[in-house]
Amino acid sequence: MHPFVRIALELKARGHDVTVVTNAYFAPLLEQVGLPSVPVGTVEQFDDITLNPRLWHRLHGLDVLATGIGLRISPLYRLIEQEAARGNLVVVAHPLAFGARVAHETLEIPLVTLHLAPASFWSLHETPVLARGLGSINALPRPLKRVLLAVSDRLTDRVIAPPVNRFRREIGLPPVRHIISRWWHSPQRVIGLFPNWFAAPQPDWPPQTTLTGFPLYDERGATGVPPNLDAFLEEARAAGDPPVVFAPGSGNRQARRFFTAACDACRRLGRRGVLLTRFTEHLPHPLPEGVRSADYAPFSSVLPRAAALVHHGGIGTSAQALAAGRPQLVMPMTFDQPDNAARLQRLGVARTLPPVRFSGATVARELAALLESATVASKCADVARRFDGIDPVGHTCEVIEGC
């Protein structure tokens, strides 16, 4: 959600009439930052998805998402249909906003697809890690990669295609295939919200693709660091003992094991820790000495005062740690997370642990290796310098305005 909020704010600042269409769960944030919004989907539907423990399963997570996708295709399409009557409309959409993709096809509405992570671009050249455990796929011969991609394409279509084609049939359109590998890209304009040094464009990516860079929005200026956490961070800085920050993902409501391991790792290392989650029922009680928690805090305010970040591999979280120049320990679960984790490792700034090995002992061991490595520290500093003097959000808005 954060990248879309940041881009919407910039478009509004440029004088455009902007409306954000998303689940009602995000209405308070949008009201807080002054963005008009229209809900598609209820808070109850959002809770049904995020409370489902299968959401983060590497095989079943897409099944859970497909339920939510199916519920919003028709309402989103009808909303765009109504807005189109006002004229001069451009739709900027997440790739899973399939109602927007269909509207582009039938109503000829200009459409820009925003891809948050490079895993959205399938390629026979540099193939993304499509699932945990497939990290060595690029070592395979190209004919074998072609077979694996075809199988993955068929499996994702089996889950995603039914709700898409059901709606297409209702409005008299033929069915589509290859939804995740091809169809979800706008034929007009595709933007990758990451830089080419994180993922270089491949020859078989859609030719209408432009990479603009990480938006890096984290509500800074709208949401502050809680005073008790700010005081803790300042105390740690004065003592020369920056904490390790643990963040399993803003929508992760099955993180009890993650936080138990986090507290144990801090105890083993004798380090301070910060636990970030809105779902405090998953935190150990009481928290160990030297460990604090907060519902939310902007990474751009926290990470410069931290030693390292332990997280799930979400692209926004990864980007914030790259910009702050902090080493990362990643526990990728599903979706784009395994590919992001692999790219962070190749940059030399991160190590990874699968969920099954994520325990206090292993987290402590991996963190110690990261924090004691002069090579990792140097790589982190080198990457952080790449964020100097760039304007990814401005570039993104220029591409959108070009439509």
CSV table of C-alpha atoms in Angstrom, one decimal, residues 46-400:
chain,number,residue,atom,x,y,z
A,46,PHE,CA,-9.3,-8.1,4.8
A,47,ASP,CA,-9.3,-9.7,8.2
A,48,ASP,CA,-10.5,-13.0,6.7
A,49,ILE,CA,-7.5,-13.1,4.4
A,50,THR,CA,-4.8,-11.9,6.8
A,51,LEU,CA,-6.0,-14.2,9.7
A,52,ASN,CA,-5.8,-17.3,7.4
A,53,PRO,CA,-2.7,-19.2,8.5
A,54,ARG,CA,-2.4,-20.6,4.9
A,55,LEU,CA,-1.7,-17.1,3.5
A,56,TRP,CA,2.0,-17.4,4.2
A,57,HIS,CA,2.3,-21.0,3.0
A,58,ARG,CA,4.5,-21.3,-0.1
A,59,LEU,CA,2.0,-23.6,-1.8
A,60,HIS,CA,-1.4,-22.4,-0.5
A,61,GLY,CA,-0.9,-18.7,-0.2
A,62,LEU,CA,-2.0,-18.0,-3.7
A,63,ASP,CA,-5.3,-19.9,-3.0
A,64,VAL,CA,-6.0,-17.5,-0.2
A,65,LEU,CA,-5.3,-14.4,-2.2
A,66,ALA,CA,-7.4,-15.7,-5.1
A,67,THR,CA,-10.5,-15.5,-2.9
A,68,GLY,CA,-10.0,-11.8,-2.3
A,69,ILE,CA,-9.1,-11.1,-5.9
A,70,GLY,CA,-12.3,-12.7,-7.1
A,71,LEU,CA,-14.4,-10.5,-4.8
A,72,ARG,CA,-13.1,-7.2,-6.1
A,73,ILE,CA,-12.8,-7.7,-9.9
A,74,SER,CA,-16.4,-6.7,-10.6
A,75,PRO,CA,-16.7,-3.7,-8.2
A,76,LEU,CA,-13.4,-2.3,-9.4
A,77,TYR,CA,-14.4,-2.6,-13.0
A,78,ARG,CA,-17.8,-0.9,-12.4
A,79,LEU,CA,-16.1,1.9,-10.5
A,80,ILE,CA,-13.7,2.6,-13.4
A,81,GLU,CA,-16.6,2.4,-15.8
A,82,GLN,CA,-18.3,5.2,-13.9
A,83,GLU,CA,-15.2,7.3,-13.6
A,84,ALA,CA,-14.5,6.9,-17.3
A,85,ALA,CA,-17.6,9.0,-18.0
A,86,ARG,CA,-15.8,12.1,-16.5
A,87,GLY,CA,-13.0,11.8,-19.2
A,88,ASN,CA,-9.3,12.3,-19.0
A,89,LEU,CA,-8.8,9.2,-16.8
A,90,VAL,CA,-5.6,7.2,-16.1
A,91,VAL,CA,-5.7,4.1,-14.0
A,92,VAL,CA,-2.5,3.3,-12.0
A,93,ALA,CA,-2.9,-0.3,-10.7
A,94,HIS,CA,-1.3,-3.1,-8.8
A,95,PRO,CA,-1.0,-6.1,-11.1
A,96,LEU,CA,-3.5,-8.0,-9.1
A,97,ALA,CA,-6.2,-5.4,-9.7
A,98,PHE,CA,-7.6,-7.4,-12.5
A,99,GLY,CA,-10.7,-5.3,-12.8
A,100,ALA,CA,-8.5,-2.5,-14.1
A,101,ARG,CA,-6.8,-4.8,-16.6
A,102,VAL,CA,-10.2,-5.8,-18.0
A,103,ALA,CA,-11.4,-2.1,-18.1
A,104,HIS,CA,-8.3,-1.2,-20.2
A,105,GLU,CA,-9.3,-3.9,-22.6
A,106,THR,CA,-13.0,-3.1,-23.0
A,107,LEU,CA,-13.2,0.6,-22.2
A,108,GLU,CA,-9.8,1.6,-23.6
A,109,ILE,CA,-8.9,3.3,-20.4
A,110,PRO,CA,-5.2,4.2,-20.1
A,111,LEU,CA,-3.6,1.8,-17.7
A,112,VAL,CA,-0.2,1.8,-15.9
A,113,THR,CA,0.7,-1.4,-14.1
A,114,LEU,CA,3.0,-0.8,-11.1
A,115,HIS,CA,5.1,-3.8,-10.1
A,116,LEU,CA,6.6,-3.5,-6.7
A,117,ALA,CA,9.2,-6.3,-7.1
A,118,PRO,CA,11.1,-8.0,-9.9
A,119,ALA,CA,9.5,-11.4,-9.2
A,120,SER,CA,6.6,-10.1,-11.2
A,121,PHE,CA,8.6,-10.4,-14.4
A,122,TRP,CA,9.1,-13.9,-15.5
A,123,SER,CA,12.1,-14.5,-17.7
A,124,LEU,CA,14.1,-17.3,-19.4
A,125,HIS,CA,17.2,-15.3,-19.0
A,126,GLU,CA,17.4,-14.3,-15.3
A,127,THR,CA,14.6,-16.3,-13.9
A,128,PRO,CA,13.1,-15.0,-10.6
A,129,VAL,CA,13.0,-17.4,-7.6
A,130,LEU,CA,9.3,-18.3,-7.9
A,131,ALA,CA,9.2,-20.3,-4.7
A,132,ARG,CA,11.3,-21.1,-1.7
A,133,GLY,CA,13.8,-23.8,-2.6
A,134,LEU,CA,14.1,-22.9,-6.2
A,135,GLY,CA,17.1,-20.5,-5.7
A,136,SER,CA,19.3,-22.5,-8.1
A,137,ILE,CA,16.9,-22.3,-11.0
A,138,ASN,CA,19.3,-20.1,-13.0
A,139,ALA,CA,21.9,-22.8,-12.9
A,140,LEU,CA,19.6,-25.0,-15.0
A,141,PRO,CA,19.8,-25.4,-18.8
A,142,ARG,CA,17.4,-23.1,-20.6
A,143,PRO,CA,15.2,-25.9,-21.9
A,144,LEU,CA,14.6,-27.2,-18.4
A,145,LYS,CA,13.9,-23.7,-17.1
A,146,ARG,CA,11.3,-23.3,-19.9
A,147,VAL,CA,9.6,-26.5,-18.7
A,148,LEU,CA,9.6,-25.3,-15.0
A,149,LEU,CA,8.2,-21.9,-16.0
A,150,ALA,CA,5.5,-23.6,-18.1
A,151,VAL,CA,4.5,-25.8,-15.2
A,152,SER,CA,4.4,-22.8,-12.8
A,153,ASP,CA,2.3,-20.9,-15.4
A,154,ARG,CA,-0.2,-23.7,-15.5
A,155,LEU,CA,-0.4,-24.0,-11.7
A,156,THR,CA,-0.9,-20.3,-11.1
A,157,ASP,CA,-3.6,-20.2,-13.9
A,158,ARG,CA,-5.4,-23.0,-12.2
A,159,VAL,CA,-5.8,-20.8,-9.1
A,160,ILE,CA,-6.1,-17.3,-10.5
A,161,ALA,CA,-7.8,-17.8,-13.8
A,162,PRO,CA,-11.3,-19.0,-12.6
A,163,PRO,CA,-12.4,-15.7,-11.0
A,164,VAL,CA,-10.9,-13.7,-13.8
A,165,ASN,CA,-12.6,-15.7,-16.6
A,166,ARG,CA,-15.8,-15.9,-14.7
A,167,PHE,CA,-16.1,-12.1,-14.8
A,168,ARG,CA,-14.9,-11.9,-18.4
A,169,ARG,CA,-17.7,-14.4,-19.3
A,170,GLU,CA,-20.3,-12.1,-17.6
A,171,ILE,CA,-19.3,-9.2,-19.8
A,172,GLY,CA,-19.0,-11.2,-23.0
A,173,LEU,CA,-15.2,-11.6,-23.2
A,174,PRO,CA,-13.2,-14.7,-24.1
A,175,PRO,CA,-11.1,-16.4,-21.4
A,176,VAL,CA,-7.4,-15.6,-20.9
A,177,ARG,CA,-4.4,-17.7,-19.9
A,178,HIS,CA,-0.9,-17.0,-18.8
A,179,ILE,CA,-2.3,-14.5,-16.3
A,180,ILE,CA,0.7,-14.0,-14.0
A,181,SER,CA,3.4,-14.6,-16.6
A,182,ARG,CA,2.0,-12.3,-19.3
A,183,TRP,CA,-1.6,-11.0,-19.1
A,184,TRP,CA,-1.4,-8.9,-15.9
A,185,HIS,CA,1.1,-6.5,-17.5
A,186,SER,CA,-0.6,-3.4,-19.0
A,187,PRO,CA,-0.1,-3.5,-22.8
A,188,GLN,CA,0.4,0.3,-22.6
A,189,ARG,CA,2.8,1.0,-19.8
A,190,VAL,CA,4.5,-1.0,-17.1
A,191,ILE,CA,6.6,0.4,-14.2
A,192,GLY,CA,8.9,-1.5,-12.0
A,193,LEU,CA,9.3,0.3,-8.7
A,194,PHE,CA,12.9,-0.8,-8.2
A,195,PRO,CA,16.3,0.2,-9.7
A,196,ASN,CA,18.1,-1.7,-12.4
A,197,TRP,CA,21.0,-2.5,-10.1
A,198,PHE,CA,18.6,-4.5,-8.0
A,199,ALA,CA,17.1,-6.3,-11.0
A,200,ALA,CA,18.3,-5.6,-14.5
A,201,PRO,CA,15.7,-5.7,-17.3
A,202,GLN,CA,15.8,-8.9,-19.3
A,203,PRO,CA,15.3,-9.3,-23.1
A,204,ASP,CA,12.0,-11.0,-22.7
A,205,TRP,CA,10.4,-8.5,-20.2
A,206,PRO,CA,7.5,-6.5,-21.7
A,207,PRO,CA,9.1,-3.9,-23.9
A,208,GLN,CA,6.8,-1.2,-22.5
A,209,THR,CA,8.5,-1.5,-19.1
A,210,THR,CA,10.3,1.3,-17.3
A,211,LEU,CA,12.2,1.0,-14.0
A,212,THR,CA,12.0,4.0,-11.8
A,213,GLY,CA,13.4,2.9,-8.4
A,214,PHE,CA,12.2,2.3,-4.8
A,215,PRO,CA,9.6,4.8,-3.6
A,216,LEU,CA,10.7,4.4,0.1
A,217,TYR,CA,7.5,5.7,1.6
A,218,ASP,CA,7.0,4.7,5.3
A,219,GLU,CA,4.5,7.4,6.6
A,220,ARG,CA,7.3,9.6,7.8
A,221,GLY,CA,5.8,13.0,8.4
A,222,ALA,CA,2.4,11.5,9.0
A,223,THR,CA,3.3,8.9,11.7
A,224,GLY,CA,6.1,9.4,14.1
A,225,VAL,CA,8.2,7.1,16.2
A,226,PRO,CA,6.4,6.4,19.5
A,227,PRO,CA,8.0,8.4,22.3
A,228,ASN,CA,9.0,5.4,24.4
A,229,LEU,CA,10.7,3.7,21.4
A,230,ASP,CA,12.4,7.0,20.4
A,231,ALA,CA,13.8,7.3,23.9
A,232,PHE,CA,15.0,3.6,23.9
A,233,LEU,CA,16.7,4.2,20.5
A,234,GLU,CA,18.5,7.3,21.8
A,235,GLU,CA,19.6,5.5,25.0
A,236,ALA,CA,20.9,2.7,22.9
A,237,ARG,CA,22.8,5.1,20.6
A,238,ALA,CA,24.3,6.9,23.6
A,239,ALA,CA,25.5,3.5,25.0
A,240,GLY,CA,27.0,2.4,21.6
A,241,ASP,CA,24.6,-0.6,21.6
A,242,PRO,CA,22.2,-0.2,18.7
A,243,PRO,CA,19.4,-2.7,18.7
A,244,VAL,CA,18.4,-5.3,16.1
A,245,VAL,CA,15.0,-4.6,14.6
A,246,PHE,CA,12.6,-7.5,13.9
A,247,ALA,CA,9.6,-7.0,11.5
A,248,PRO,CA,7.7,-10.0,10.1
A,249,GLY,CA,5.5,-7.9,7.7
A,250,SER,CA,2.7,-5.4,8.4
A,251,GLY,CA,0.0,-8.0,7.4
A,252,ASN,CA,1.6,-11.0,9.2
A,253,ARG,CA,-0.8,-12.2,11.9
A,254,GLN,CA,0.9,-15.6,12.4
A,255,ALA,CA,4.2,-14.3,13.8
A,256,ARG,CA,4.3,-15.7,17.3
A,257,ARG,CA,7.2,-18.1,16.4
A,258,PHE,CA,9.1,-15.3,14.7
A,259,PHE,CA,9.0,-13.1,17.8
A,260,THR,CA,9.8,-15.9,20.2
A,261,ALA,CA,12.9,-16.6,18.2
A,262,ALA,CA,13.7,-12.9,18.0
A,263,CYS,CA,13.7,-12.5,21.8
A,264,ASP,CA,15.8,-15.7,22.3
A,265,ALA,CA,18.3,-14.4,19.7
A,266,CYS,CA,18.6,-11.1,21.6
A,267,ARG,CA,19.2,-12.9,24.8
A,268,ARG,CA,21.9,-15.2,23.3
A,269,LEU,CA,23.7,-12.3,21.7
A,270,GLY,CA,23.3,-9.9,24.7
A,271,ARG,CA,21.8,-7.3,22.3
A,272,ARG,CA,18.9,-4.9,22.5
A,273,GLY,CA,15.9,-5.6,20.2
A,274,VAL,CA,12.9,-3.8,18.7
A,275,LEU,CA,9.8,-5.8,17.7
A,276,LEU,CA,7.5,-4.1,15.2
A,277,THR,CA,3.9,-5.4,14.9
A,278,ARG,CA,0.3,-4.1,15.2
A,279,PHE,CA,-0.7,-7.6,16.3
A,280,THR,CA,0.7,-7.6,19.8
A,281,GLU,CA,-1.1,-10.8,20.8
A,282,HIS,CA,1.9,-12.6,19.2
A,283,LEU,CA,4.5,-11.0,21.3
A,284,PRO,CA,6.1,-12.9,24.3
A,285,HIS,CA,4.9,-11.5,27.7
A,286,PRO,CA,6.7,-10.1,29.4
A,287,LEU,CA,9.3,-8.9,26.9
A,288,PRO,CA,12.9,-9.7,28.0
A,289,GLU,CA,15.1,-6.9,29.4
A,290,GLY,CA,16.4,-4.8,26.6
A,291,VAL,CA,13.7,-5.6,24.1
A,292,ARG,CA,10.9,-3.1,23.2
A,293,SER,CA,7.9,-3.3,20.9
A,294,ALA,CA,5.9,-0.8,18.9
A,295,ASP,CA,2.8,-1.1,16.7
A,296,TYR,CA,4.5,0.9,14.0
A,297,ALA,CA,7.4,3.2,13.4
A,298,PRO,CA,8.8,4.6,10.1
A,299,PHE,CA,11.9,2.6,9.1
A,300,SER,CA,13.6,5.7,7.9
A,301,SER,CA,13.6,7.0,11.5
A,302,VAL,CA,14.4,3.7,13.2
A,303,LEU,CA,17.0,1.9,11.0
A,304,PRO,CA,19.7,4.6,11.0
A,305,ARG,CA,19.8,3.9,14.8
A,306,ALA,CA,19.7,0.1,14.5
A,307,ALA,CA,22.4,-2.5,14.0
A,308,ALA,CA,20.5,-4.8,11.6
A,309,LEU,CA,17.0,-5.7,10.4
A,310,VAL,CA,15.5,-9.1,10.5
A,311,HIS,CA,12.4,-9.5,8.3
A,312,HIS,CA,10.2,-11.4,5.9
A,313,GLY,CA,11.7,-10.2,2.6
A,314,GLY,CA,9.0,-7.8,1.6
A,315,ILE,CA,10.2,-5.5,-1.1
A,316,GLY,CA,9.4,-2.2,0.8
A,317,THR,CA,11.1,-3.4,4.0
A,318,SER,CA,14.1,-4.7,2.0
A,319,ALA,CA,14.4,-1.3,0.3
A,320,GLN,CA,14.3,0.6,3.5
A,321,ALA,CA,17.2,-1.4,4.9
A,322,LEU,CA,19.2,-1.0,1.7
A,323,ALA,CA,18.7,2.8,1.9
A,324,ALA,CA,19.8,2.8,5.6
A,325,GLY,CA,22.8,0.7,4.8
A,326,ARG,CA,21.9,-1.9,7.4
A,327,PRO,CA,22.6,-5.7,7.1
A,328,GLN,CA,19.6,-7.9,6.8
A,329,LEU,CA,18.6,-11.4,7.9
A,330,VAL,CA,15.6,-12.5,5.8
A,331,MET,CA,13.1,-15.3,6.5
A,332,PRO,CA,11.3,-15.5,3.2
A,333,MET,CA,8.0,-17.3,3.1
A,334,THR,CA,6.2,-16.9,-0.2
A,335,PHE,CA,5.1,-14.6,-3.1
A,336,ASP,CA,8.0,-12.2,-4.0
A,337,GLN,CA,9.9,-12.8,-0.8
A,338,PRO,CA,12.2,-15.7,-1.9
A,339,ASP,CA,13.3,-13.7,-5.0
A,340,ASN,CA,13.9,-10.5,-3.0
A,341,ALA,CA,16.0,-12.5,-0.5
A,342,ALA,CA,18.1,-14.0,-3.2
A,343,ARG,CA,18.8,-10.6,-4.7
A,344,LEU,CA,19.8,-9.2,-1.3
A,345,GLN,CA,22.2,-12.1,-0.9
A,346,ARG,CA,23.7,-11.5,-4.3
A,347,LEU,CA,24.3,-7.8,-3.3
A,348,GLY,CA,26.3,-9.1,-0.3
A,349,VAL,CA,24.1,-7.3,2.3
A,350,ALA,CA,22.0,-10.2,3.7
A,351,ARG,CA,21.7,-13.8,4.8
A,352,THR,CA,18.6,-15.9,4.7
A,353,LEU,CA,16.9,-18.5,6.9
A,354,PRO,CA,13.8,-20.6,5.9
A,355,PRO,CA,11.0,-20.6,8.4
A,356,VAL,CA,11.6,-24.1,9.5
A,357,ARG,CA,15.1,-23.1,10.6
A,358,PHE,CA,14.1,-19.8,12.2
A,359,SER,CA,15.0,-20.4,15.8
A,360,GLY,CA,16.7,-18.3,18.5
A,361,ALA,CA,19.9,-20.2,18.1
A,362,THR,CA,20.1,-20.0,14.3
A,363,VAL,CA,19.0,-16.3,14.2
A,364,ALA,CA,21.7,-15.5,16.8
A,365,ARG,CA,24.3,-17.3,14.7
A,366,GLU,CA,23.4,-15.7,11.4
A,367,LEU,CA,23.1,-12.2,13.0
A,368,ALA,CA,26.6,-12.6,14.6
A,369,ALA,CA,28.0,-13.5,11.2
A,370,LEU,CA,26.4,-10.4,9.6
A,371,LEU,CA,27.4,-8.0,12.3
A,372,GLU,CA,31.0,-9.1,12.6
A,373,SER,CA,31.6,-9.0,8.8
A,374,ALA,CA,33.6,-6.0,7.6
A,375,THR,CA,32.7,-7.1,4.0
A,376,VAL,CA,29.0,-7.0,4.7
A,377,ALA,CA,29.3,-3.5,6.3
A,378,SER,CA,31.2,-2.3,3.3
A,379,LYS,CA,28.6,-3.7,0.9
A,380,CYS,CA,25.8,-2.1,2.9
A,381,ALA,CA,27.5,1.3,2.7
A,382,ASP,CA,28.2,1.0,-1.0
A,383,VAL,CA,24.5,0.2,-1.7
A,384,ALA,CA,23.2,3.0,0.5
A,385,ARG,CA,25.2,5.5,-1.5
A,386,ARG,CA,23.2,4.5,-4.6
A,387,PHE,CA,20.2,6.3,-3.1
A,388,ASP,CA,21.9,9.7,-3.1
A,389,GLY,CA,20.5,12.3,-5.5
A,390,ILE,CA,17.7,10.3,-7.1
A,391,ASP,CA,14.0,10.9,-7.4
A,392,PRO,CA,12.2,7.6,-8.1
A,393,VAL,CA,8.7,9.0,-7.2
A,394,GLY,CA,9.1,12.0,-9.5
A,395,HIS,CA,10.3,9.7,-12.3
A,396,THR,CA,7.3,7.4,-11.7
A,397,CYS,CA,4.9,10.3,-11.9
A,398,GLU,CA,6.4,11.5,-15.2
A,399,VAL,CA,5.9,8.1,-16.7
A,400,ILE,CA,2.3,8.1,-15.5
